[in-house]
Amino acid sequence: MARPWWEDAVFYQIYPRSFKDSNGDGVGDLAGIAEKLDYLAWLGVDALWISPFFPSPMKDFGYDVADYRGVAPMFGTLEDFERLAAGAKARGIRVVLDLVANHSSDQHPWFVEARSSRLSPKHGWYLWTPDTGKPPNNWKAVFELGSAWFPNPATGERYLGTFTRWQPEFDWRNPEVRRAFYDIMRYWFGLGVDGFRLDVATAYLKDAQLRSNPFSWNANPDFFQKHRYDRNQPEVHEIFAEMRKVADEAPGVGRQPSLPGERVLIGETHGQDAELAASCHGKRADELHMAFNFDFLNQGWSAAAFKASAERWYSLMPIGAWPNFTLSNHDRPRHISRYRARGSETTEARAKVAAAMLLTLRGTPFLYYGEEIGMGCFRLPREALRDPLGVKTWPLGSLGRDPERTPMQWDATPGGGFGSEDPWLPMNPDWRERSVAAQRGRSSSLLEWYRALIQLRRAMPALRRGSLRWTPASRDVLAFERADEETGERVAVFLNFASRAGRAALSEDAVVLMGSAREAGQALAAGGCALGPNESLIVRLKPLAEPRR
């Protein structure tokens, strides 16, 4: 039985507003992404995850959807999407979309109708409670820092919006809501979409009794609450199983349809717990194909911390499920900034260590646009902020999400090659020297390091699908072996997280495949392997004695 493509793939997340502007209006668009498909193919990624581009009033920059079957004019047209999907497929690249199904925009026709009258056929599609003059519980709107229940005078009720008042939440216990979204999934499958990343998927269901959350001392991101009742309800697994059935069985109908059995569902869990993420695969691996584990985004720069996090993730995986890893996304500060050191050379070396870890661990890696060139996060002036959370919490710059969403840095021309000299967010101050053009073809650059890692991963079954075994090393070194039983291929990885020398055990002679301080082809003798400060090293070991071919 062939392995699912997503288990071998390298995913690349694109925030469309910030990737490439094709028409000079300051906002990236679908035609801009299509322009850069050759670059993405050169980099070697296998799948694109594109953040929302649907029609929207943009109160939360596309995560407030007003039409689930269209394209916002600022991003182009449905024909632009079809050209993008066709161009990606021609280059062997899959396309995954963001499905925002926990809530809609308050301007979606469904909610406009629902809020007009309690007798409206769509009224029961959303979550309501009688307006008694105060909210029914203590649930919070995380981007407004106040109650999540908002008055609707026309019906004498309050509706739920746990993000903003502009994002009313669906009642997923209503079978009509489920059928509507399953039809939306089928629609995009017919247009060539290979799957969905499901936004805040474990928040689809809330406590039926609307009980208040208990207190927590955790301020960020939980706002002093244990989110026991406003998200992560056990009944959500029924929904995941239904979605899986739609993805696996819906016929390929449309102009360039994806096919049953070749579609992927990736869940964003609304919480920090790896156990929650693992449960989303289903006890029999019959729910989501993958679920994001964000634990890596919460780790400090420590080999021991990342090892413990990966060990726990592996131990929680149900039989038949497949892990994934990510270090950055559109909601969290970029990892090169989180792990920056005092010196720029050390910061760059850490970025190479992080990339080698992400692309050699057992599991599917998710990259975030610009991480391959080391785009970081910089503090933006108050007048430049766009993110509602950033505006609300100013001057607490660490809570806003604009710094990780700045325009992609392509070259040193005016506007950084993005396509506009006045983009929707300002360019990072280092855009001239830290760009694709400045790094492409320079063998020591971070961009070429990412590309080489992706090529190595694609060429070596041990790195894509092999088992993983931790091996002895000094405290600051992450060391492991990957082995593929079918080919017998074996690879050892040594990553020094410290700015001082480290050491790893090398039980046999080996040959360097790739390294930040050594040339490929160099022979290494068995024994202790001395590592330089912040060194990344990947070596080929002798093959298994009896591979299973």
Coordinates of C-alpha atoms in Angstrom, one line a residue:
M1 CA 0.0 0.0 0.0
A2 CA 1.4 3.4 -1.0
R3 CA 2.2 5.9 1.6
P4 CA -0.1 9.0 1.8
W5 CA 1.7 11.8 0.0
W6 CA 1.4 14.2 3.0
E7 CA 3.6 11.9 5.1
D8 CA 6.5 12.5 2.7
A9 CA 5.7 16.1 2.0
V10 CA 7.2 19.4 3.0
F11 CA 4.4 21.9 3.5
Y12 CA 4.9 25.7 3.0
Q13 CA 2.4 28.1 4.5
I14 CA 1.6 31.3 2.5
Y15 CA -0.1 34.3 4.1
P16 CA -1.5 35.6 0.8
R17 CA -1.6 39.3 1.7
S18 CA 2.1 39.2 2.2
F19 CA 3.6 36.9 -0.4
K20 CA 3.5 38.7 -3.7
D21 CA 1.5 41.6 -5.0
S22 CA 0.8 41.2 -8.8
N23 CA -1.1 44.5 -9.4
G24 CA 0.6 47.1 -7.1
D25 CA -2.3 47.7 -4.8
G26 CA -0.2 46.9 -1.7
V27 CA -1.8 43.5 -1.0
G28 CA -0.5 40.1 -2.1
D29 CA -2.8 38.1 -4.2
L30 CA -3.4 34.7 -5.9
A31 CA -1.8 35.8 -9.2
G32 CA 1.3 36.8 -7.2
I33 CA 1.5 33.3 -5.7
A34 CA 1.2 31.9 -9.2
E35 CA 4.1 34.1 -10.3
K36 CA 6.3 32.5 -7.6
L37 CA 5.5 28.9 -8.3
D38 CA 8.8 28.4 -10.1
Y39 CA 10.6 29.6 -6.9
L40 CA 8.6 27.3 -4.7
A41 CA 9.4 24.3 -7.0
W42 CA 13.1 25.3 -7.0
L43 CA 13.0 25.4 -3.2
G44 CA 11.5 21.9 -3.3
V45 CA 8.3 22.2 -1.3
D46 CA 5.6 19.6 -2.0
A47 CA 2.4 21.4 -0.8
L48 CA 1.1 24.9 -0.2
W49 CA -1.1 25.8 2.7
I50 CA -2.7 29.1 1.7
S51 CA -4.4 31.2 4.4
P52 CA -7.9 32.5 3.7
F53 CA -8.6 34.5 0.5
F54 CA -12.4 34.3 0.6
P55 CA -14.6 37.4 0.5
S56 CA -14.4 39.1 3.9
P57 CA -14.8 42.5 5.5
M58 CA -11.3 41.8 6.8
K59 CA -11.9 42.5 10.5
D60 CA -9.6 39.6 11.2
F61 CA -7.9 39.6 7.8
G62 CA -9.8 36.8 6.2
Y63 CA -10.6 34.7 9.2
D64 CA -14.0 36.3 9.1
V65 CA -15.5 34.8 6.0
A66 CA -18.5 36.3 4.2
D67 CA -18.7 33.8 1.3
Y68 CA -17.1 30.3 1.5
R69 CA -17.3 29.7 -2.3
G70 CA -15.6 32.8 -3.7
V71 CA -12.4 34.9 -3.8
A72 CA -12.1 38.4 -2.3
P73 CA -11.5 40.9 -5.1
M74 CA -8.3 42.1 -3.5
F75 CA -6.9 38.6 -4.0
G76 CA -8.2 38.1 -7.5
T77 CA -10.9 35.9 -9.0
L78 CA -12.0 32.2 -8.9
E79 CA -10.3 31.9 -12.3
D80 CA -7.1 33.1 -10.7
F81 CA -7.3 30.4 -8.1
E82 CA -7.9 27.7 -10.7
R83 CA -4.9 28.9 -12.7
L84 CA -2.8 28.8 -9.5
A85 CA -4.0 25.3 -8.6
A86 CA -3.3 24.1 -12.2
G87 CA 0.1 25.7 -12.2
A88 CA 1.0 24.1 -8.8
K89 CA -0.1 20.7 -10.0
A90 CA 1.9 21.0 -13.1
R91 CA 5.0 21.4 -10.9
G92 CA 4.1 18.6 -8.6
I93 CA 2.9 20.9 -5.8
R94 CA -0.4 20.2 -3.9
V95 CA -2.7 23.0 -2.6
V96 CA -4.4 23.0 0.8
L97 CA -6.8 25.8 1.9
D98 CA -7.8 27.2 5.2
L99 CA -11.4 26.3 6.2
V100 CA -12.7 28.7 8.8
A101 CA -15.7 26.8 10.0
N102 CA -16.0 27.7 13.7
H103 CA -17.4 31.1 12.8
S104 CA -18.3 33.3 9.9
S105 CA -18.2 37.0 9.4
D106 CA -21.2 39.0 10.8
Q107 CA -21.7 40.1 7.2
H108 CA -22.2 36.6 5.9
P109 CA -25.7 36.3 4.4
W110 CA -26.3 33.4 6.8
F111 CA -25.8 35.6 9.9
V112 CA -27.5 38.6 8.4
E113 CA -30.6 36.4 8.0
A114 CA -30.1 34.7 11.4
R115 CA -29.9 37.8 13.4
S116 CA -33.0 39.4 11.8
S117 CA -35.5 37.2 13.6
R118 CA -35.8 34.2 15.9
L119 CA -38.1 32.7 13.2
S120 CA -35.4 32.9 10.5
P121 CA -34.5 29.5 9.1
K122 CA -30.8 30.4 9.7
H123 CA -31.3 31.5 13.3
G124 CA -30.5 28.0 14.6
W125 CA -27.2 28.0 12.7
Y126 CA -25.5 30.2 15.3
L127 CA -25.2 30.1 19.1
W128 CA -27.6 32.4 21.1
T129 CA -28.7 33.0 24.6
P130 CA -31.5 35.3 26.0
D131 CA -30.2 38.8 26.8
T132 CA -30.9 39.2 30.5
G133 CA -28.7 42.2 30.8
K134 CA -25.5 40.3 31.5
P135 CA -23.6 37.5 29.8
P136 CA -24.6 33.9 30.7
N137 CA -21.0 33.0 31.6
N138 CA -17.4 34.2 31.8
W139 CA -16.2 33.2 28.3
K140 CA -14.0 35.8 26.7
A141 CA -13.5 37.3 23.2
V142 CA -9.8 36.8 23.0
F143 CA -9.2 39.7 20.5
E144 CA -11.4 42.1 22.5
L145 CA -10.4 41.2 26.0
G146 CA -14.1 41.3 27.1
S147 CA -17.1 39.1 27.2
A148 CA -17.7 36.8 24.2
W149 CA -21.4 37.4 24.3
F150 CA -22.7 40.3 22.2
P151 CA -26.2 41.9 22.2
N152 CA -28.5 41.5 19.2
P153 CA -31.5 43.9 19.9
A154 CA -33.5 42.5 17.0
T155 CA -34.1 39.2 18.7
G156 CA -33.5 40.2 22.3
E157 CA -30.5 37.8 22.5
R158 CA -26.8 37.6 22.7
Y159 CA -24.7 35.7 20.2
L160 CA -21.3 34.1 20.8
G161 CA -18.0 35.4 19.4
T162 CA -15.0 34.1 21.2
F163 CA -12.6 36.0 18.9
T164 CA -14.4 39.3 18.0
R165 CA -17.9 40.6 17.8
W166 CA -17.5 40.4 14.0
Q167 CA -17.1 36.6 14.1
P168 CA -20.3 34.9 15.3
E169 CA -20.0 31.2 16.0
F170 CA -21.8 28.4 14.4
D171 CA -23.9 25.8 16.3
W172 CA -22.2 22.6 15.0
R173 CA -24.8 20.5 16.8
N174 CA -27.2 21.6 14.1
P175 CA -27.1 19.1 11.2
E176 CA -27.8 21.8 8.7
V177 CA -24.6 23.5 9.5
R178 CA -22.7 20.3 9.1
R179 CA -24.2 19.5 5.7
A180 CA -23.5 23.1 4.5
F181 CA -19.8 22.8 5.3
Y182 CA -19.5 19.3 3.9
D183 CA -20.9 20.7 0.7
I184 CA -18.3 23.5 0.8
M185 CA -15.6 20.9 1.1
R186 CA -16.9 19.0 -1.9
Y187 CA -17.1 22.3 -3.9
W188 CA -13.4 23.1 -3.4
F189 CA -12.3 19.5 -3.9
G190 CA -13.9 19.9 -7.3
L191 CA -11.7 22.9 -8.0
G192 CA -8.6 20.9 -7.4
V193 CA -8.0 21.5 -3.6
D194 CA -6.0 18.7 -2.1
G195 CA -7.3 19.3 1.5
F196 CA -7.9 21.7 4.3
R197 CA -6.3 23.1 7.3
L198 CA -9.2 23.4 9.7
D199 CA -9.0 26.6 11.7
V200 CA -9.5 26.2 15.5
A201 CA -11.1 22.8 14.8
T202 CA -11.5 21.7 18.4
A203 CA -13.6 24.8 19.1
Y204 CA -16.5 23.7 16.9
L205 CA -18.5 22.5 19.9
K206 CA -19.1 24.3 23.2
D207 CA -20.5 23.1 26.4
A208 CA -24.3 22.6 25.9
Q209 CA -25.0 24.0 29.4
L210 CA -22.8 27.1 28.8
R211 CA -20.9 26.7 32.0
S212 CA -18.3 29.2 33.0
N213 CA -14.6 28.3 32.7
P214 CA -12.6 27.7 35.9
F215 CA -9.9 30.2 36.9
S216 CA -6.3 29.8 35.7
W217 CA -3.1 31.8 36.6
N218 CA -2.1 31.6 32.9
A219 CA -2.6 35.1 31.4
N220 CA -1.3 34.5 27.8
P221 CA -2.8 33.0 25.8
D222 CA -5.6 31.7 28.2
F223 CA -6.7 35.0 29.8
F224 CA -6.8 33.6 33.3
Q225 CA -9.2 30.8 32.3
K226 CA -9.0 27.0 31.9
H227 CA -10.9 26.6 28.7
R228 CA -12.9 23.6 29.7
Y229 CA -16.3 24.6 28.4
D230 CA -15.9 27.1 25.5
R231 CA -13.8 24.7 23.4
N232 CA -12.3 21.2 23.1
Q233 CA -15.5 19.2 23.8
P234 CA -15.3 15.4 23.3
E235 CA -18.2 15.3 20.9
V236 CA -16.1 17.1 18.3
H237 CA -14.6 13.7 17.3
E238 CA -17.9 12.8 15.7
I239 CA -17.5 15.8 13.4
F240 CA -13.9 15.0 12.6
A241 CA -15.0 11.4 11.6
E242 CA -17.7 12.9 9.3
M243 CA -15.3 15.3 7.7
R244 CA -12.8 12.4 7.1
K245 CA -15.5 10.4 5.4
V246 CA -16.3 13.4 3.1
A247 CA -12.6 13.8 2.2
D248 CA -12.1 10.1 1.7
E249 CA -15.2 9.3 -0.3
A250 CA -16.5 12.5 -2.1
P251 CA -16.3 11.9 -5.8
G252 CA -13.9 13.9 -7.9
V253 CA -16.4 16.3 -9.6
G254 CA -15.3 19.5 -11.3
R255 CA -12.9 20.9 -13.9
Q256 CA -9.7 19.7 -12.1
P257 CA -10.9 17.7 -9.1
S258 CA -8.7 16.2 -6.4
L259 CA -9.4 12.5 -5.9
P260 CA -10.8 10.5 -2.9
G261 CA -8.0 9.0 -0.9
E262 CA -5.6 11.7 -1.9
R263 CA -7.0 14.5 0.3
V264 CA -5.7 15.6 3.6
L265 CA -7.4 17.2 6.7
I266 CA -5.1 19.1 9.1
G267 CA -6.6 20.3 12.4
E268 CA -5.6 23.4 14.3
T269 CA -6.2 22.4 17.9
H270 CA -7.5 25.3 20.1
G271 CA -5.1 24.7 22.9
Q272 CA -1.5 24.0 23.9
D273 CA -1.8 20.3 24.9
A274 CA -0.1 17.7 22.6
E275 CA -2.5 15.1 24.0
L276 CA -5.4 17.1 22.6
A277 CA -3.7 17.2 19.2
A278 CA -3.0 13.5 19.2
S279 CA -6.6 12.7 20.0
C280 CA -7.8 14.4 16.9
H281 CA -6.4 11.6 14.7
G282 CA -9.0 9.3 16.3
K283 CA -8.4 6.1 18.3
R284 CA -8.3 4.1 15.0
A285 CA -6.7 6.9 13.0
D286 CA -10.1 7.5 11.4
E287 CA -10.5 11.2 12.0
L288 CA -8.1 14.0 10.9
H289 CA -5.1 12.9 8.9
M290 CA -2.9 15.3 10.9
A291 CA -3.3 17.7 13.8
F292 CA -1.0 20.5 14.7
N293 CA 1.1 20.1 17.8
F294 CA 2.3 23.6 18.8
D295 CA 4.5 22.4 21.6
F296 CA 7.7 23.2 19.6
L297 CA 6.5 26.9 19.5
N298 CA 6.6 27.0 23.3
Q299 CA 10.1 25.6 23.8
G300 CA 13.2 27.6 24.7
W301 CA 16.4 27.1 22.8
S302 CA 17.4 23.8 24.3
A303 CA 18.2 20.4 22.9
A304 CA 16.7 18.7 26.0
A305 CA 13.5 20.7 25.7
F306 CA 13.0 19.8 22.0
K307 CA 13.9 16.1 22.6
A308 CA 11.4 15.9 25.5
S309 CA 8.7 17.6 23.4
A310 CA 9.2 15.2 20.4
E311 CA 9.3 12.1 22.7
R312 CA 6.0 13.0 24.2
W313 CA 4.4 13.7 20.8
Y314 CA 5.6 10.4 19.5
S315 CA 4.4 8.6 22.6
L316 CA 0.9 10.1 22.2
M317 CA 0.4 9.2 18.6
P318 CA -2.4 6.6 18.0
I319 CA -1.4 3.5 16.0
G320 CA -1.6 4.5 12.3
A321 CA -1.3 8.2 12.9
W322 CA 1.5 10.4 11.6
P323 CA 3.2 13.3 13.5
N324 CA 4.1 16.8 12.2
F325 CA 6.3 19.6 13.4
T326 CA 6.4 23.4 12.9
L327 CA 8.3 26.2 14.4
S328 CA 6.5 29.3 13.0
N329 CA 3.1 30.4 11.7
H330 CA 1.0 33.5 11.1
D331 CA -0.1 33.7 14.8
R332 CA 3.2 33.3 16.6
P333 CA 6.5 35.3 16.4
R334 CA 8.9 33.9 13.9
H335 CA 11.4 31.4 15.5
I336 CA 14.5 33.1 14.3
S337 CA 13.4 36.0 16.5
R338 CA 12.4 33.8 19.4
Y339 CA 15.8 32.1 19.3
R340 CA 18.0 35.1 18.4
A341 CA 21.4 35.4 20.0
R342 CA 23.5 38.5 20.7
G343 CA 25.5 38.0 17.6
S344 CA 24.1 37.7 14.1
E345 CA 26.4 34.8 13.2
T346 CA 25.1 32.8 16.1
T347 CA 21.5 33.6 15.3
E348 CA 22.1 32.4 11.7
A349 CA 23.7 29.2 13.0
R350 CA 20.8 28.6 15.3
A351 CA 18.4 29.0 12.4
K352 CA 20.3 26.3 10.5
V353 CA 20.1 24.0 13.5
A354 CA 16.4 24.6 13.8
A355 CA 15.9 23.9 10.1
A356 CA 17.9 20.7 10.2
M357 CA 15.9 19.6 13.2
L358 CA 12.5 20.3 11.6
L359 CA 13.5 18.6 8.3
T360 CA 15.1 15.5 9.7
L361 CA 12.8 14.5 12.6
R362 CA 10.3 11.8 12.0
G363 CA 7.1 13.6 10.9
T364 CA 5.8 16.1 8.3
P365 CA 7.5 19.5 8.5
F366 CA 5.5 22.8 8.0
L367 CA 7.5 25.8 6.9
Y368 CA 6.2 29.4 7.1
Y369 CA 6.9 31.7 4.2
G370 CA 10.1 33.7 4.6
E371 CA 11.6 31.4 7.3
E372 CA 13.9 30.0 4.6
I373 CA 15.6 33.4 4.3
G374 CA 15.5 34.2 8.0
M375 CA 12.8 36.8 8.1
G376 CA 12.4 38.0 11.6
C377 CA 10.0 40.1 13.7
F378 CA 10.5 43.8 14.3
R379 CA 8.5 46.2 16.4
L380 CA 6.1 48.2 14.3
P381 CA 5.0 51.8 15.1
R382 CA 1.4 52.2 16.4
E383 CA 0.1 53.7 13.2
A384 CA 1.3 50.7 11.1
L385 CA -0.6 48.1 13.2
R386 CA -3.5 46.2 11.5
D387 CA -4.0 43.1 13.7
P388 CA -7.0 43.7 16.0
L389 CA -5.2 42.0 18.9
G390 CA -2.1 44.1 18.4
V391 CA -4.2 47.3 18.2
K392 CA -6.1 46.4 21.3
T393 CA -3.1 45.5 23.4
W394 CA -0.7 48.3 22.3
P395 CA 2.0 49.0 23.5
L396 CA 2.4 45.3 24.5
G397 CA 4.0 44.4 21.2
S398 CA 4.5 40.8 22.0
L399 CA 0.7 40.1 21.7
G400 CA 0.1 41.5 18.3
R401 CA 0.6 39.3 15.2
D402 CA 1.6 41.9 12.5
P403 CA 5.4 41.4 12.9
E404 CA 5.2 37.8 11.7
R405 CA 3.0 38.8 8.7
T406 CA 5.2 41.4 7.0
P407 CA 5.7 41.2 3.2
M408 CA 8.0 38.6 1.7
Q409 CA 11.5 39.9 0.9
W410 CA 12.3 39.0 -2.6
D411 CA 15.1 41.4 -3.7
A412 CA 16.7 44.8 -3.2
T413 CA 14.5 46.7 -5.7
P414 CA 12.1 49.3 -4.3
G415 CA 9.5 47.6 -2.3
G416 CA 11.7 44.5 -1.9
G417 CA 10.3 42.9 -5.0
F418 CA 7.0 42.4 -3.2
G419 CA 5.2 44.4 -5.9
S420 CA 4.4 47.7 -4.2
E421 CA 6.4 50.4 -2.5
D422 CA 3.5 51.0 -0.1
P423 CA 2.5 47.5 1.1
W424 CA -0.2 46.9 3.6
L425 CA 2.4 46.3 6.3
P426 CA 5.9 47.9 6.2
M427 CA 8.8 45.8 5.1
N428 CA 11.3 44.6 7.7
P429 CA 14.2 47.0 8.0
D430 CA 16.7 44.3 6.7
W431 CA 14.8 43.6 3.5
R432 CA 17.6 44.7 1.2
E433 CA 20.3 42.3 2.6
R434 CA 18.0 39.5 3.8
S435 CA 16.1 38.5 0.6
V436 CA 15.8 35.7 -1.8
A437 CA 17.9 37.4 -4.4
A438 CA 20.7 38.1 -1.9
Q439 CA 20.9 34.5 -0.8
R440 CA 20.1 32.4 -3.8
G441 CA 23.2 30.9 -5.2
R442 CA 25.3 31.7 -2.1
S443 CA 26.2 28.3 -0.8
S444 CA 26.6 29.4 2.8
S445 CA 23.2 31.2 2.9
L446 CA 20.2 30.1 5.0
L447 CA 18.1 29.8 1.8
E448 CA 20.5 27.3 0.2
W449 CA 20.7 25.4 3.5
Y450 CA 16.9 25.0 3.5
R451 CA 16.9 23.9 -0.1
A452 CA 19.7 21.4 0.4
L453 CA 17.9 19.9 3.5
I454 CA 14.7 19.5 1.5
Q455 CA 16.6 17.9 -1.4
L456 CA 18.3 15.5 1.0
R457 CA 15.0 14.6 2.7
R458 CA 13.4 13.9 -0.7
A459 CA 16.3 11.7 -1.8
M460 CA 16.6 9.6 1.4
P461 CA 13.7 7.3 2.5
A462 CA 15.2 7.1 6.0
L463 CA 14.6 10.8 6.5
R464 CA 11.1 10.7 5.1
R465 CA 9.7 7.5 6.6
G466 CA 12.3 5.9 8.7
S467 CA 12.2 5.0 12.3
L468 CA 13.8 7.3 14.9
R469 CA 16.1 6.3 17.7
W470 CA 17.7 8.8 20.1
T471 CA 21.5 8.3 20.5
P472 CA 23.9 9.4 23.3
A473 CA 25.3 12.9 23.2
S474 CA 26.5 15.7 25.5
R475 CA 23.8 17.9 27.2
D476 CA 23.4 20.5 24.5
V477 CA 23.4 18.1 21.5
L478 CA 20.3 16.6 20.0
A479 CA 21.3 13.3 18.4
F480 CA 19.2 10.7 16.7
E481 CA 19.4 8.0 14.1
R482 CA 16.8 7.4 11.2
A483 CA 16.6 4.0 9.6
D484 CA 14.4 2.7 6.8
E485 CA 13.6 -1.0 7.0
E486 CA 12.7 -1.3 3.3
T487 CA 16.0 0.0 1.8
G488 CA 18.2 -0.5 4.8
E489 CA 19.3 3.1 4.7
R490 CA 20.5 4.7 7.9
V491 CA 21.3 8.3 8.7
A492 CA 22.6 9.9 11.9
V493 CA 21.8 13.6 12.8
F494 CA 23.8 15.6 15.3
L495 CA 22.7 19.2 16.3
N496 CA 24.6 21.3 18.7
F497 CA 22.4 23.9 20.4
A498 CA 25.2 25.5 22.3
S499 CA 27.8 28.1 21.4
R500 CA 30.5 25.8 22.8
A501 CA 31.8 22.5 21.6
G502 CA 29.7 19.4 22.0
R503 CA 30.1 15.7 21.6
A504 CA 28.0 12.8 20.2
A505 CA 28.6 9.1 20.1
L506 CA 29.4 7.7 16.7
S507 CA 29.4 3.9 17.0
E508 CA 30.7 3.2 13.5
D509 CA 32.5 4.8 10.5
A510 CA 30.3 7.3 8.7
V511 CA 30.3 9.7 5.7
V512 CA 29.1 13.3 5.8
L513 CA 26.0 13.9 3.8
M514 CA 25.5 17.5 4.8
G515 CA 26.9 19.8 7.4
S516 CA 27.2 23.4 8.4
A517 CA 30.9 23.1 9.1
R518 CA 32.0 20.1 7.0
E519 CA 32.1 19.1 3.4
A520 CA 29.8 16.3 2.0
G521 CA 31.8 13.2 1.4
Q522 CA 34.1 13.6 4.4
A523 CA 34.8 10.3 6.2
L524 CA 34.4 10.1 9.9
A525 CA 35.9 7.4 12.1
A526 CA 34.0 5.5 14.7
G527 CA 34.2 6.9 18.2
G528 CA 33.3 10.2 19.8
C529 CA 32.2 12.9 17.3
A530 CA 33.3 16.3 18.3
L531 CA 31.0 19.1 17.3
G532 CA 31.8 22.8 16.9
P533 CA 29.6 25.5 18.4
N534 CA 26.1 25.6 16.8
E535 CA 27.1 22.9 14.4
S536 CA 24.6 20.8 12.3
L537 CA 25.8 17.5 11.0
I538 CA 24.1 14.7 9.0
V539 CA 26.0 11.5 8.2
R540 CA 25.3 8.3 6.4
L541 CA 25.8 5.1 8.4
K542 CA 26.3 1.5 7.2
P543 CA 23.0 0.0 5.9
L544 CA 20.9 -2.4 8.0
A545 CA 22.2 -6.0 7.7
E546 CA 18.9 -7.4 6.5
P547 CA 16.6 -4.7 4.9
R548 CA 13.0 -5.7 4.3
R549 CA 12.6 -5.2 0.5

